[in-house]
XYZ file of C-alpha atoms in Angstrom:
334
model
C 0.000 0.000 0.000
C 1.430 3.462 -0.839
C 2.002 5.683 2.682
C -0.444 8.637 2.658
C 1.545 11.543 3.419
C 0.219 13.294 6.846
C -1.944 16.758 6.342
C -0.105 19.786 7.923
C -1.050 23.066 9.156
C -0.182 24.745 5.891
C -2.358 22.251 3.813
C -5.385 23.058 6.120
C -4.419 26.913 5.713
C -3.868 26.930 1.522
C -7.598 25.038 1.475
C -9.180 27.346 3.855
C -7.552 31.020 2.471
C -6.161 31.588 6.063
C -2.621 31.821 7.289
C -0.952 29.095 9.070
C -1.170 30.304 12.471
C -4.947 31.208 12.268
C -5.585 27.508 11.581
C -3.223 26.770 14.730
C -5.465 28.976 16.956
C -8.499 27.994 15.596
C -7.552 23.765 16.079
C -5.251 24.092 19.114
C -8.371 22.544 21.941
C -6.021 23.938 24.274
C -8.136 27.244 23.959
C -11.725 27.936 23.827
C -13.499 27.390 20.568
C -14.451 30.039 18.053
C -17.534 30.201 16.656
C -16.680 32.817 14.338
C -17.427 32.143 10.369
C -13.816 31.715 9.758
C -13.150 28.929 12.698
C -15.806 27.109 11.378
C -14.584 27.042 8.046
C -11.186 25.944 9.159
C -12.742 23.269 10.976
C -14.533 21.681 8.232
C -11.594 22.004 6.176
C -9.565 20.172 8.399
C -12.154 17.390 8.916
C -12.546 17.077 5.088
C -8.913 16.766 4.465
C -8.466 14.069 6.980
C -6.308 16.587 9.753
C -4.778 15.079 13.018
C -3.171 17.744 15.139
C 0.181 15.970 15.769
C 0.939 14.609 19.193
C 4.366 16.346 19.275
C 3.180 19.688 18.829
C 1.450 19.743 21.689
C 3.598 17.774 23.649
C 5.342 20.134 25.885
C 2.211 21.173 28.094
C 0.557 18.122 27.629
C 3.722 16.285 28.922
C 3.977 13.709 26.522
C 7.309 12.215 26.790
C 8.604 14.701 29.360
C 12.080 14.808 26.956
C 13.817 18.034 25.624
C 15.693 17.302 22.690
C 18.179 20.067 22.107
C 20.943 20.726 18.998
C 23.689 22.245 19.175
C 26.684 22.044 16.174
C 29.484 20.295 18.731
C 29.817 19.732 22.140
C 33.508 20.374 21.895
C 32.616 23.982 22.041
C 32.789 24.692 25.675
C 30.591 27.006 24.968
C 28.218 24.719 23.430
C 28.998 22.111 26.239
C 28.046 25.216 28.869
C 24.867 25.716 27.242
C 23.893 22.573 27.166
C 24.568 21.948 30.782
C 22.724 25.001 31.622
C 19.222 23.355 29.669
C 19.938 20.336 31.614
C 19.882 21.802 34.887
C 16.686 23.567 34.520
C 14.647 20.306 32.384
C 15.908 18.470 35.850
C 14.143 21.491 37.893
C 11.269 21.475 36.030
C 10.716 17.524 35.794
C 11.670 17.195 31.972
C 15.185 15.145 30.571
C 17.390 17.115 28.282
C 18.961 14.910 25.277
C 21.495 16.270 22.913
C 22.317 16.095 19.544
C 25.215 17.400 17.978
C 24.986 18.408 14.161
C 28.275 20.680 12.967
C 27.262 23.574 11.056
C 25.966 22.206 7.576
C 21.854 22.682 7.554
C 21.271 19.633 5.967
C 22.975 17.493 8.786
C 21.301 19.863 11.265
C 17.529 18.644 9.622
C 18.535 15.261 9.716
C 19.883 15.404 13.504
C 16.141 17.023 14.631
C 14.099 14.786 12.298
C 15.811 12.331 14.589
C 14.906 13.435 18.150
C 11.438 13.933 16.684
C 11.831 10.633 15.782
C 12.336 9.662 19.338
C 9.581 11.675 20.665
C 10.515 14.414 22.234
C 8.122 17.177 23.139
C 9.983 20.063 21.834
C 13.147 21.062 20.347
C 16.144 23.820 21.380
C 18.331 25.099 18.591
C 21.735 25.915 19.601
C 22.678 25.656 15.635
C 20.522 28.676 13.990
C 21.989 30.047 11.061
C 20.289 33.235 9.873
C 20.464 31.514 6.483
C 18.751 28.542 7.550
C 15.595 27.313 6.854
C 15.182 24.469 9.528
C 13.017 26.943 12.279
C 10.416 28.041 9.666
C 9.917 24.500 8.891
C 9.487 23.557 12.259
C 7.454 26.836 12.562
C 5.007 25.560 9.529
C 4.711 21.954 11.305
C 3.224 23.665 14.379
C 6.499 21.563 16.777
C 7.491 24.000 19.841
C 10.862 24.706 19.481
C 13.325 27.516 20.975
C 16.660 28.807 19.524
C 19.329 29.585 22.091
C 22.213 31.548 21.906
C 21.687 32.250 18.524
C 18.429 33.593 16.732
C 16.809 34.060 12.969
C 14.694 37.439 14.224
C 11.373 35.471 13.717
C 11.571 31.957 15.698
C 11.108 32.447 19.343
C 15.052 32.596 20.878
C 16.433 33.263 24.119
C 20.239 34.626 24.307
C 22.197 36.911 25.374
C 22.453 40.600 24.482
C 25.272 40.272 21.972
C 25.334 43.838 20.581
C 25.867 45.215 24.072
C 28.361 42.302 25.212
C 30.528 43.869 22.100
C 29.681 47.201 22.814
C 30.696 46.160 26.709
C 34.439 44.706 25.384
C 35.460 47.633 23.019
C 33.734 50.392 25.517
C 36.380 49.058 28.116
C 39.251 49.050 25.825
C 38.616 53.234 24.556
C 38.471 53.027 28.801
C 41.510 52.376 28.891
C 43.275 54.457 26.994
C 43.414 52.271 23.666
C 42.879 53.743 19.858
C 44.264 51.225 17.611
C 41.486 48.355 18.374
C 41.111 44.967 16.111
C 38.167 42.818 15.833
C 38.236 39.151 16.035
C 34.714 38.389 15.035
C 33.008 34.630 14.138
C 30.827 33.492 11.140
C 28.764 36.331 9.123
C 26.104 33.466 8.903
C 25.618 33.996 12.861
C 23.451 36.373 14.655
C 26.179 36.614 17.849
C 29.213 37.310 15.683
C 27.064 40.056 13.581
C 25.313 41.333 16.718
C 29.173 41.669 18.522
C 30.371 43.201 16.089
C 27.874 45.746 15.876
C 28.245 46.186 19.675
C 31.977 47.033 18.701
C 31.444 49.641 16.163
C 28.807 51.354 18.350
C 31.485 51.976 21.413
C 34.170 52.738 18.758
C 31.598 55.543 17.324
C 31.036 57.003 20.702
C 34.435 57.070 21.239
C 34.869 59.345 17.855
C 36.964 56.307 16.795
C 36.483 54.379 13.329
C 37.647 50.373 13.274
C 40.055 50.116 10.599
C 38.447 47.683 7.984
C 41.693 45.590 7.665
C 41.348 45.137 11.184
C 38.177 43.188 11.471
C 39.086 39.598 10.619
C 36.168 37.017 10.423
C 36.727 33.540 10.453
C 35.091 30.275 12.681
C 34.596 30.621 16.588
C 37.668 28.204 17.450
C 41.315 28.667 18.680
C 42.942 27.770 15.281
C 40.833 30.400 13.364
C 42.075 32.788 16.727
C 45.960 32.090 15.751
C 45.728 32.540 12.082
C 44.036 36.425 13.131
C 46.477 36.842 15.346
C 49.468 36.295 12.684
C 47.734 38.675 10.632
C 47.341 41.463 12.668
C 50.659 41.394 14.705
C 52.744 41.009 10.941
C 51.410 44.695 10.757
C 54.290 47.301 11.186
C 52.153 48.656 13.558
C 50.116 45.935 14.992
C 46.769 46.809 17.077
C 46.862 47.904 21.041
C 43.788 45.895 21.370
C 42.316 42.967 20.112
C 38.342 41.924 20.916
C 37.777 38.282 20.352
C 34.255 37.506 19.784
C 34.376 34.118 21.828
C 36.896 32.816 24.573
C 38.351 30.225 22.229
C 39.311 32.961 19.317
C 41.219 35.092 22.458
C 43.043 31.951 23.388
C 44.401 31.696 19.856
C 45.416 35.444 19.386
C 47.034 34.803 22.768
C 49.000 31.979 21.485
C 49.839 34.396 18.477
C 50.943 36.665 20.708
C 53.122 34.782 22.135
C 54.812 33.111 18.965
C 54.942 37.159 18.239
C 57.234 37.775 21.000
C 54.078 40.098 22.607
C 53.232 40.292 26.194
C 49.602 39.970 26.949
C 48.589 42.851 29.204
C 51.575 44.592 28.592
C 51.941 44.589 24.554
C 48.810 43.730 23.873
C 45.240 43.499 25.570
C 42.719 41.647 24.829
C 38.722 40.992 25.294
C 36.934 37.609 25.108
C 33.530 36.570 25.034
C 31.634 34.219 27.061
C 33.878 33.873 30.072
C 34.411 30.249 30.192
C 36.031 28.352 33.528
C 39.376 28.666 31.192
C 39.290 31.939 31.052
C 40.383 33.104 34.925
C 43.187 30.192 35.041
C 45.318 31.059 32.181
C 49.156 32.609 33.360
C 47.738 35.960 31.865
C 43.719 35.757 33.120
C 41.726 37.020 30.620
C 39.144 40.061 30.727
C 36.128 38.456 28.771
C 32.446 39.158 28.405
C 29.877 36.839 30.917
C 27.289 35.329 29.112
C 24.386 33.595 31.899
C 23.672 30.411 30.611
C 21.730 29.365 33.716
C 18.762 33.071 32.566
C 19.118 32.176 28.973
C 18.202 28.181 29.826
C 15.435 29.158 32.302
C 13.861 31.492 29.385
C 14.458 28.992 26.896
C 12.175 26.698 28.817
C 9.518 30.079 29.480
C 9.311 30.455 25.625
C 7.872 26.748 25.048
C 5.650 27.030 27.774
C 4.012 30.489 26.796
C 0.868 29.939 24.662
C 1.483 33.270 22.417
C 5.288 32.313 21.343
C 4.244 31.703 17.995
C 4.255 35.235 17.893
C 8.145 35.979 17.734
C 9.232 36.293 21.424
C 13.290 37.379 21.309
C 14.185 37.449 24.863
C 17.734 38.879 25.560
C 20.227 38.510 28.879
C 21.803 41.201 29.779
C 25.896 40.376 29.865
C 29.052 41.495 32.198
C 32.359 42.350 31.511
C 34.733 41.176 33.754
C 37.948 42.566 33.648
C 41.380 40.676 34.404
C 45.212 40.948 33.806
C 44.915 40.822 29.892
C 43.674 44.171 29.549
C 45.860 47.075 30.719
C 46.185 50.842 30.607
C 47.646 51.999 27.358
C 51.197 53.117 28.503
């Protein structure tokens, strides 16, 4: 027998002329029934087509499985492995079990990884992956599955992160503090909303400052330590190399560190520089480094608010505010 394929929200919405989350509203028996002209129409339409709202849509309040499945692209990413500790802790507080699913950064393996936990049953899904590119949260959007991103966000999906523009406003704000002019920017994938959003953060202190971040001096590259040491080569084979480096994330200031180092530069001294995140690493190198706090524990707990609130449908970006916290790598320009 050939499989009949399952009718979604958007079939239901194309028959009855409405949009997709009308027909949500109108079928979710969470909610009282309308008995406007419209909700009846959608109603019939749904009937006639053979519509079943699916089980793991409305999972989360209904307590289905009581399982979180969350992605996130690696969980040799401290800070992915921080984040994902952080959902853990509050699913166990709140009486749900946090899985994880690792995916790297290519969409496709990122559908296939949450077609997966779906697969397994879980009652909603947390995106640690988004790409602003991507197209995996308006499908989930269109299949009517609660999900969350975290950390990250595509501006329409509910998300719960931190405040990246001000954490990079925060890092380069300190630096003009102190007395530095010639400021580089370390900054992650353009396909990301954190390293865009830092970035912008930068620029905005740098403005205020009446200072204007050389173009040759924003490097982009990935968010790990090797992609830190090749920026780091660059900028210090300058014949005047930057004052001041901000690293968008902890691992790309370890690298420029190590770069400093191979560059015969003393960190604090020759150099200071900014990370992001402030992971345990961070305080306990030789040179501790000033980076930007992110709170994983607010940004987990909201994650978890998001899925529960009946209107986040409606886009629902809920930012944590961040700290800088300042240590021996960044000094007073002599």
């Amino acid at each position: 027998m050939t499989e009949r394929r399952s009718v979604t929200l958007r079939d239901v919405a194309e028959a009855a002329g409405v949009s997709i989350s009308t027909v949500s509203r109108i079928l979710d028996d969470r909610v009282p029934n309308s008995r406007s002209a419209t909700a009846d129409r959608v109603r019939q339409t749904a009937d006639s087509l053979g519509y079943r709202r699916n089980a793991a849509a409305s999972g989360l309040r209904r307590g289905a499985t009581g399982t979180i499945g969350v992605l996130v692209p690696r969980l040799t990413d401290t800070v992915m492995a921080l984040m994902f500790e952080a959902i853990e802790r509050v699913a166990r507080s709140r009486g749900y079990f946090a899985v994880v699913a690792t995916a790297g950064d290519e969409p496709d393996d990122e559908r296939r990884a949450t077609e997966t936990l779906l697969d397994r049953g879980v009652d909603a899904v947390m995106l640690a992956t988004a790409r602003l590119d991507d197209t995996l949260p308006a499908s989930l959007r269109e299949r009517g599955i609660p999900h969350v991103l975290v950390l990250r966000t595509d501006g329409v999906s509910p998300s719960s992160l931190g405040d990246d523009e001000m954490g990079g406003y925060l890092a380069v704000r300190h630096l003009v503090d102190l007395g530095h002019r010639e400021i580089a920017v370390v900054t992650g994938p353009d396909f990301t909303s954190s390293a865009r959003s830092r970035l912008a953060g930068a620029r905005r202190a740098a403005d205020e400052a009446g200072l204007q971040l050389d173009p040759r001096r924003i490097v982009s590259g990935g968010y790990g330590v090797d992609d830190g040491v090749v920026a780091g080569e660059v900028l210090f084979r300058e014949a005047s190399p930057p004052t001041a480096i901000f690293a968008a994330n902890d691992n790309i200031a370890l690298g420029v560190v190590s770069a400093a180092g191979n560059a015969g530069l003393t960190i604090g001294a020759d150099v200071s520089i900014v990370g992001y995140n402030d992971i345990p690493l961070a305080s306990r190198l030789s040179v501790p480094l000033t980076s930007v706090r992110v709170p994983f524990d607010q940004i987990a707990a909201t994650a978890f608010d998001l899925l529960h609130d009946p209107t986040n449908a409606n886009a629902a970006v809920r930012l944590a505010f961040p700290s800088l916290v300042p240590r021996a790598s960044t000094t007073r320009l002599r």
